[in-house]
Coordinates of C-alpha atoms and ligand atoms in Angstrom, one line a residue:
X4 CA -4.3 -9.2 3.8
X5 CA -0.7 -9.8 3.9
X6 CA -1.0 -13.7 3.4
X7 CA 1.6 -14.2 1.5
X8 CA 4.5 -12.5 3.6
X9 CA 2.8 -14.2 6.8
X10 CA 3.5 -17.5 5.1
X11 CA 6.8 -16.7 3.9
X12 CA 7.7 -15.4 7.5
X13 CA 6.9 -18.9 8.7
X14 CA 8.6 -20.4 6.6
X15 CA 11.7 -18.9 7.1
X16 CA 11.2 -20.3 10.6
X17 CA 10.0 -23.6 9.4
X18 CA 9.1 -24.1 13.2
X19 CA 8.5 -27.3 14.9
X20 CA 6.6 -25.8 18.2
X21 CA 3.8 -23.3 18.0
X22 CA 2.5 -21.4 20.7
X23 CA -1.0 -19.8 19.5
X24 CA -1.5 -17.5 22.6
X25 CA -5.3 -15.5 23.2
X26 CA -6.2 -12.9 25.6
X27 CA -7.2 -13.8 29.4
X28 CA -10.8 -14.6 30.0
X29 CA -10.9 -15.6 26.2
X30 CA -14.0 -14.9 24.4
X31 CA -15.4 -17.2 21.5
X32 CA -13.8 -15.1 18.8
X33 CA -10.3 -15.5 20.9
X34 CA -10.8 -19.7 20.8
X35 CA -12.6 -19.8 17.4
X36 CA -9.6 -17.7 15.3
X37 CA -7.5 -19.5 17.1
X38 CA -8.5 -22.8 16.2
X39 CA -8.5 -21.8 12.7
X40 CA -5.5 -20.5 12.7
X41 CA -4.1 -24.1 14.1
X42 CA -6.0 -25.5 11.5
X43 CA -4.0 -23.7 9.1
X44 CA -0.5 -23.9 10.5
X45 CA -1.1 -27.9 10.7
X46 CA -1.1 -27.7 6.7
X47 CA 1.3 -25.5 6.5
X48 CA 4.2 -27.6 9.0
X49 CA 2.5 -30.9 8.5
X50 CA 5.2 -32.2 11.9
X51 CA 4.6 -29.3 14.2
X52 CA 3.3 -29.1 17.2
X53 CA 0.7 -26.8 17.6
X54 CA -1.3 -25.6 20.9
X55 CA -4.0 -23.0 21.4
X56 CA -3.5 -21.5 24.9
X57 CA -5.3 -19.0 26.8
X58 CA -4.8 -18.7 30.8
X59 CA -8.6 -18.8 31.4
X60 CA -11.7 -18.5 29.1
X61 CA -15.1 -17.0 29.5
X62 CA -18.4 -19.2 30.4
X63 CA -19.6 -19.0 26.3
X64 CA -16.1 -20.1 25.5
X65 CA -16.1 -22.9 27.4
X66 CA -19.7 -24.5 25.6
X67 CA -18.0 -24.3 22.6
X68 CA -14.9 -25.7 23.3
X69 CA -16.7 -28.6 25.1
X70 CA -19.4 -28.7 21.8
X71 CA -16.3 -28.5 19.4
X72 CA -14.1 -30.8 21.0
X73 CA -11.2 -28.4 21.2
X74 CA -8.2 -28.5 23.3
X75 CA -7.1 -25.2 24.7
X76 CA -4.4 -25.2 27.0
X77 CA -4.0 -23.0 30.3
X78 CA -0.4 -22.7 30.3
X79 CA 2.5 -23.5 27.7
X80 CA 3.4 -26.9 27.5
X81 CA 6.4 -27.1 25.6
X82 CA 8.9 -24.6 24.9
X83 CA 7.5 -22.3 21.7
X84 CA 10.0 -21.8 18.5
X85 CA 7.0 -19.2 17.7
X86 CA 4.5 -17.4 19.6
X87 CA 1.5 -16.0 17.9
X88 CA -0.7 -13.9 19.4
X89 CA -4.6 -13.7 18.5
X90 CA -6.9 -11.2 19.2
X91 CA -4.5 -9.6 21.5
X92 CA -2.1 -7.4 20.8
X93 CA 0.4 -7.0 24.2
X94 CA 1.7 -9.2 26.2
X95 CA -0.3 -8.0 29.5
X96 CA -3.4 -9.0 28.2
X97 CA -2.2 -13.0 28.4
X98 CA -1.7 -12.7 31.9
X99 CA 0.6 -15.1 33.6
X100 CA 1.8 -17.1 30.5
X101 CA 3.3 -13.5 29.8
X102 CA 6.0 -14.9 32.4
X103 CA 6.7 -18.2 31.2
X104 CA 7.5 -17.0 27.8
X105 CA 11.3 -17.9 26.4
X106 CA 12.9 -15.1 25.8
X107 CA 13.9 -14.1 21.8
X108 CA 11.2 -16.1 20.5
X109 CA 9.7 -14.7 17.3
X110 CA 6.4 -13.3 17.7
X111 CA 3.4 -12.4 15.6
X112 CA 0.7 -10.6 16.3
X113 CA -2.8 -11.2 14.9
X114 CA -5.4 -8.6 15.9
X115 CA -8.3 -6.4 15.4
X116 CA -8.3 -4.1 18.3
X117 CA -7.0 -0.4 18.2
X118 CA -3.5 -0.9 17.7
X119 CA -1.1 -1.0 20.7
X120 CA 2.4 1.0 21.2
X121 CA 3.7 -2.3 22.5
X122 CA 3.2 -4.2 19.5
X123 CA 5.6 -3.1 17.4
X124 CA 8.0 -3.8 20.2
X125 CA 7.1 -7.3 20.8
X126 CA 6.6 -8.4 17.5
X127 CA 8.7 -9.9 14.4
X128 CA 5.8 -9.5 12.4
X129 CA 1.3 -8.2 12.5
X130 CA -1.6 -8.9 10.7
X131 CA -3.7 -5.5 12.2
X132 CA -7.0 -5.0 11.0
X133 CA -9.0 -2.4 13.0
X134 CA -11.8 -2.5 10.5
X135 CA -12.3 -6.3 10.5
X136 CA -14.9 -7.2 13.2
X137 CA -13.5 -9.9 14.1
X138 CA -10.4 -11.9 14.4
X139 CA -12.2 -14.4 12.6
X140 CA -12.9 -12.3 10.0
X141 CA -9.1 -12.0 9.4
X142 CA -8.6 -15.7 10.1
X143 CA -10.9 -16.0 7.5
X144 CA -8.9 -14.0 4.7
X145 CA -5.7 -16.0 5.5
X146 CA -7.8 -19.0 4.7
X147 CA -9.4 -17.6 1.8
X148 CA -5.8 -16.6 0.3
X149 CA -4.7 -20.2 0.3
X150 CA -5.6 -23.0 -1.7
X151 CA -7.3 -24.8 1.6
X152 CA -10.6 -26.1 1.8
X153 CA -12.8 -24.5 4.5
X154 CA -13.7 -27.5 6.2
X155 CA -17.4 -27.5 7.9
X156 CA -16.0 -27.3 11.4
X157 CA -13.9 -24.9 10.8
X158 CA -16.3 -22.7 8.9
X159 CA -18.4 -22.7 11.9
X160 CA -16.1 -22.0 14.8
X161 CA -15.2 -19.0 12.3
X162 CA -19.5 -17.7 12.3
X163 CA -19.6 -18.1 15.7
X164 CA -16.4 -16.0 16.6
X165 CA -17.7 -13.6 13.7
X166 CA -21.7 -13.6 15.5
X167 CA -19.7 -13.3 18.6
X168 CA -18.0 -10.0 17.9
X169 CA -20.4 -8.4 16.0
X170 CA -22.7 -9.0 18.7
X171 CA -24.7 -11.0 16.2
X172 CA -24.6 -8.9 13.1
X173 CA -25.2 -5.3 15.6
X174 CA -21.8 -4.3 14.5
X175 CA -21.0 -4.8 10.5
X176 CA -20.2 -4.2 7.4
X177 CA -21.2 -5.5 4.0
X178 CA -18.2 -7.3 3.4
X179 CA -18.7 -9.1 6.6
X180 CA -22.2 -10.6 5.0
X181 CA -20.3 -11.8 2.2
X182 CA -17.5 -13.5 4.5
X183 CA -20.6 -15.1 6.6
X184 CA -22.2 -16.3 3.3
X185 CA -18.9 -17.9 2.3
X186 CA -18.5 -19.6 5.7
X187 CA -22.6 -20.9 4.9
X188 CA -21.5 -22.4 2.0
X189 CA -18.4 -24.0 3.2
X190 CA -20.8 -25.6 5.5
X191 CA -21.5 -23.6 8.7
X192 CA -24.5 -24.5 10.8
X193 CA -26.4 -21.1 11.1
X194 CA -28.2 -22.6 14.1
X195 CA -25.9 -24.5 15.5
X196 CA -23.7 -21.3 16.0
X197 CA -26.9 -19.6 17.5
X198 CA -27.0 -22.5 19.6
X199 CA -23.3 -22.5 20.9
X200 CA -23.3 -18.9 21.9
X201 CA -26.5 -19.2 24.1
X202 CA -25.9 -19.0 27.9
X203 CA -27.8 -18.5 30.8
X204 CA -26.7 -16.6 33.5
X205 CA -25.0 -18.0 36.5
X206 CA -26.6 -16.9 39.9
X207 CA -23.0 -15.2 40.6
X208 CA -22.9 -13.0 37.7
X209 CA -26.6 -12.0 38.2
X210 CA -26.1 -11.1 41.6
X211 CA -22.7 -9.4 40.5
X212 CA -25.2 -7.2 37.8
X213 CA -27.5 -6.2 40.7
X214 CA -24.5 -5.1 43.4
X215 CA -23.4 -3.4 40.0
X216 CA -26.3 -1.3 39.7
X217 CA -27.1 -0.8 43.5
X218 CA -23.7 0.4 44.1
X219 CA -24.1 2.7 41.0
X220 CA -23.2 6.6 40.8
X221 CA -24.8 8.6 37.6
X222 CA -22.9 11.4 36.4
X223 CA -24.4 13.7 34.0
X224 CA -21.5 15.1 31.7
X225 CA -23.5 17.8 29.5
X226 CA -26.2 15.9 27.8
X227 CA -25.0 12.4 28.4
X228 CA -25.4 10.2 31.3
X229 CA -22.5 8.1 32.6
X230 CA -22.3 5.1 35.2
X231 CA -19.9 4.1 37.1
X232 CA -19.7 1.0 39.9
X233 CA -17.6 -1.7 41.4
X234 CA -18.2 -5.4 41.5
X235 CA -16.1 -8.6 42.5
X236 CA -16.1 -10.0 39.2
X237 CA -18.7 -9.7 35.7
X238 CA -17.7 -6.2 35.5
X239 CA -18.3 -6.2 31.6
X240 CA -21.6 -8.1 31.9
X241 CA -22.4 -5.2 34.7
X242 CA -21.1 -2.5 32.0
X243 CA -23.8 -4.1 29.2
X244 CA -26.4 -4.0 31.9
X245 CA -26.2 -0.4 32.6
X246 CA -26.3 0.3 28.8
X247 CA -29.3 -2.0 28.8
X248 CA -30.6 0.4 31.4
X249 CA -30.1 3.5 29.5
X250 CA -26.2 4.6 30.5
X251 CA -24.6 6.6 27.4
X252 CA -21.2 4.9 28.8
X253 CA -20.8 3.3 31.8
X254 CA -17.3 2.1 34.0
X255 CA -17.3 -1.0 36.0
X256 CA -14.4 -1.7 38.5
X257 CA -13.4 -4.7 39.6
X258 CA -11.1 -5.5 42.0
X259 CA -9.3 -9.0 42.8
X260 CA -6.3 -9.4 45.8
X261 CA -3.6 -8.8 43.0
X262 CA -5.4 -7.3 40.0
X263 CA -7.8 -4.7 38.9
X264 CA -9.6 -4.7 35.5
X265 CA -12.1 -2.0 34.5
X266 CA -14.3 -2.3 32.0
X267 CA -16.0 0.2 29.9
X268 CA -19.1 0.6 27.3
X269 CA -21.1 3.3 25.6
X270 CA -23.4 3.2 22.6
X271 CA -23.0 3.5 19.4
X272 CA -24.5 6.9 19.4
X273 CA -22.1 8.2 22.3
X274 CA -19.0 7.0 20.4
X275 CA -20.4 8.9 17.0
X276 CA -21.8 12.1 18.6
X277 CA -18.5 12.7 20.7
X278 CA -15.8 10.9 18.9
X279 CA -14.8 9.6 22.5
X280 CA -13.0 6.2 21.6
X281 CA -13.2 4.1 24.3
X282 CA -10.0 2.0 23.9
X283 CA -8.0 5.5 24.1
X284 CA -9.4 6.1 27.2
X285 CA -8.5 2.8 28.8
X286 CA -5.3 2.8 27.5
X287 CA -4.3 6.3 29.5
X288 CA -6.6 4.8 32.7
X289 CA -4.7 1.3 32.0
X290 CA -1.4 3.5 32.9
X291 CA -3.3 5.2 36.2
X292 CA -4.1 1.6 37.7
X293 CA -0.3 0.0 37.1
X294 CA -0.9 -1.9 33.6
X295 CA -2.5 -1.4 30.4
X296 CA -6.0 -0.8 28.3
X297 CA -6.9 -0.9 25.0
X298 CA -10.2 -2.6 23.0
X299 CA -12.5 -0.9 20.5
X300 CA -14.3 2.4 20.6
X301 CA -17.5 1.1 22.3
X302 CA -16.4 -1.5 24.1
X303 CA -12.7 -1.3 26.1
X304 CA -11.0 -2.5 29.3
X305 CA -7.6 -2.0 31.4
X306 CA -6.0 -4.3 33.8
X307 CA -3.7 -3.3 36.1
X308 CA -2.6 -3.7 40.4
X309 CA -3.6 -0.5 41.9
X310 CA -5.9 2.3 42.2
X311 CA -9.5 1.3 40.5
X312 CA -11.2 4.4 42.2
X313 CA -8.2 6.9 40.5
X314 CA -8.6 4.6 37.5
X315 CA -12.6 5.5 37.3
X316 CA -11.8 8.9 38.3
X317 CA -9.4 9.7 35.0
X318 CA -11.9 7.6 32.9
X319 CA -14.4 10.4 33.9
X320 CA -12.0 13.4 34.0
X321 CA -10.8 12.4 30.7
X322 CA -14.8 12.3 29.5
X323 CA -15.5 15.7 30.9
X324 CA -12.7 17.5 29.4
X325 CA -13.7 15.9 25.8
X326 CA -17.8 16.5 26.4
X327 CA -16.5 20.5 27.6
X328 CA -14.6 20.5 24.3
X329 CA -17.8 19.9 21.6
X330 CA -20.0 22.7 23.7
Ligands
MN424 MN1 -12.0 -10.4 19.0

């Protein structure tokens, strides 16, 4: 971890106002890693004003924010002297906040998603660890490299972030288990973490999933079953539902007035046997819908403003081409 370089970079700027910004629809990993990072920064720059910002947060994050009594702003509340993007690696992901960023403000990127071409252009310093299960894991390693004591609430937050992004220890490395053990020793309560991540599904989410199923198209490409559909919201949830139903990969578009979002999910088996990385697929889909895409090999997405249908078609075209190469 480039912790010492990070500290050096931060000290060279000695910022008095720091904005930590996560992606839109911030998930528990984004929220919890931003919170733990703010703890680190408060100790490094004692007098600095620090705010945690995300345009909006997802439902389970809402619960965590209220239970842990965190403060998350939806917009910039001051002119930052430094911006730290966490769990995001490009500015489209932060949504409308992008329009309010003061120019010439140094940007640091801390993220675990597959690196994005824009990252180098926008950032003066970055810590990108694609092997990390979560941004929370990266922040843990930063804290570990300092003499700062990890307080129980910080340990709990990081555990929540890791649990969420590993899908409760489904996608995990041996190292992550040792990190989790250290978080438990630092006072994180595992029961509490699980409890905070438990949510009941909204009626609107249930309806979105069922409508997605009603509108689904099944594509048989080689031996694989790919499902596509469209909804007005909860596209990621709908994708997960299709994977649970038996799809090897799923693409679901959500069309809003001024925004197109396409979510993509695949099984680990699909990724391992085809080598198709959805983050790369969605990067291309992002161009088609007039925005950007990225994410992880089996969970990715794209945001844009137009051509939802074409975006889905592009994804299928890429899959057809790649799968044809295999036979
Ligand atoms: Mn994450």
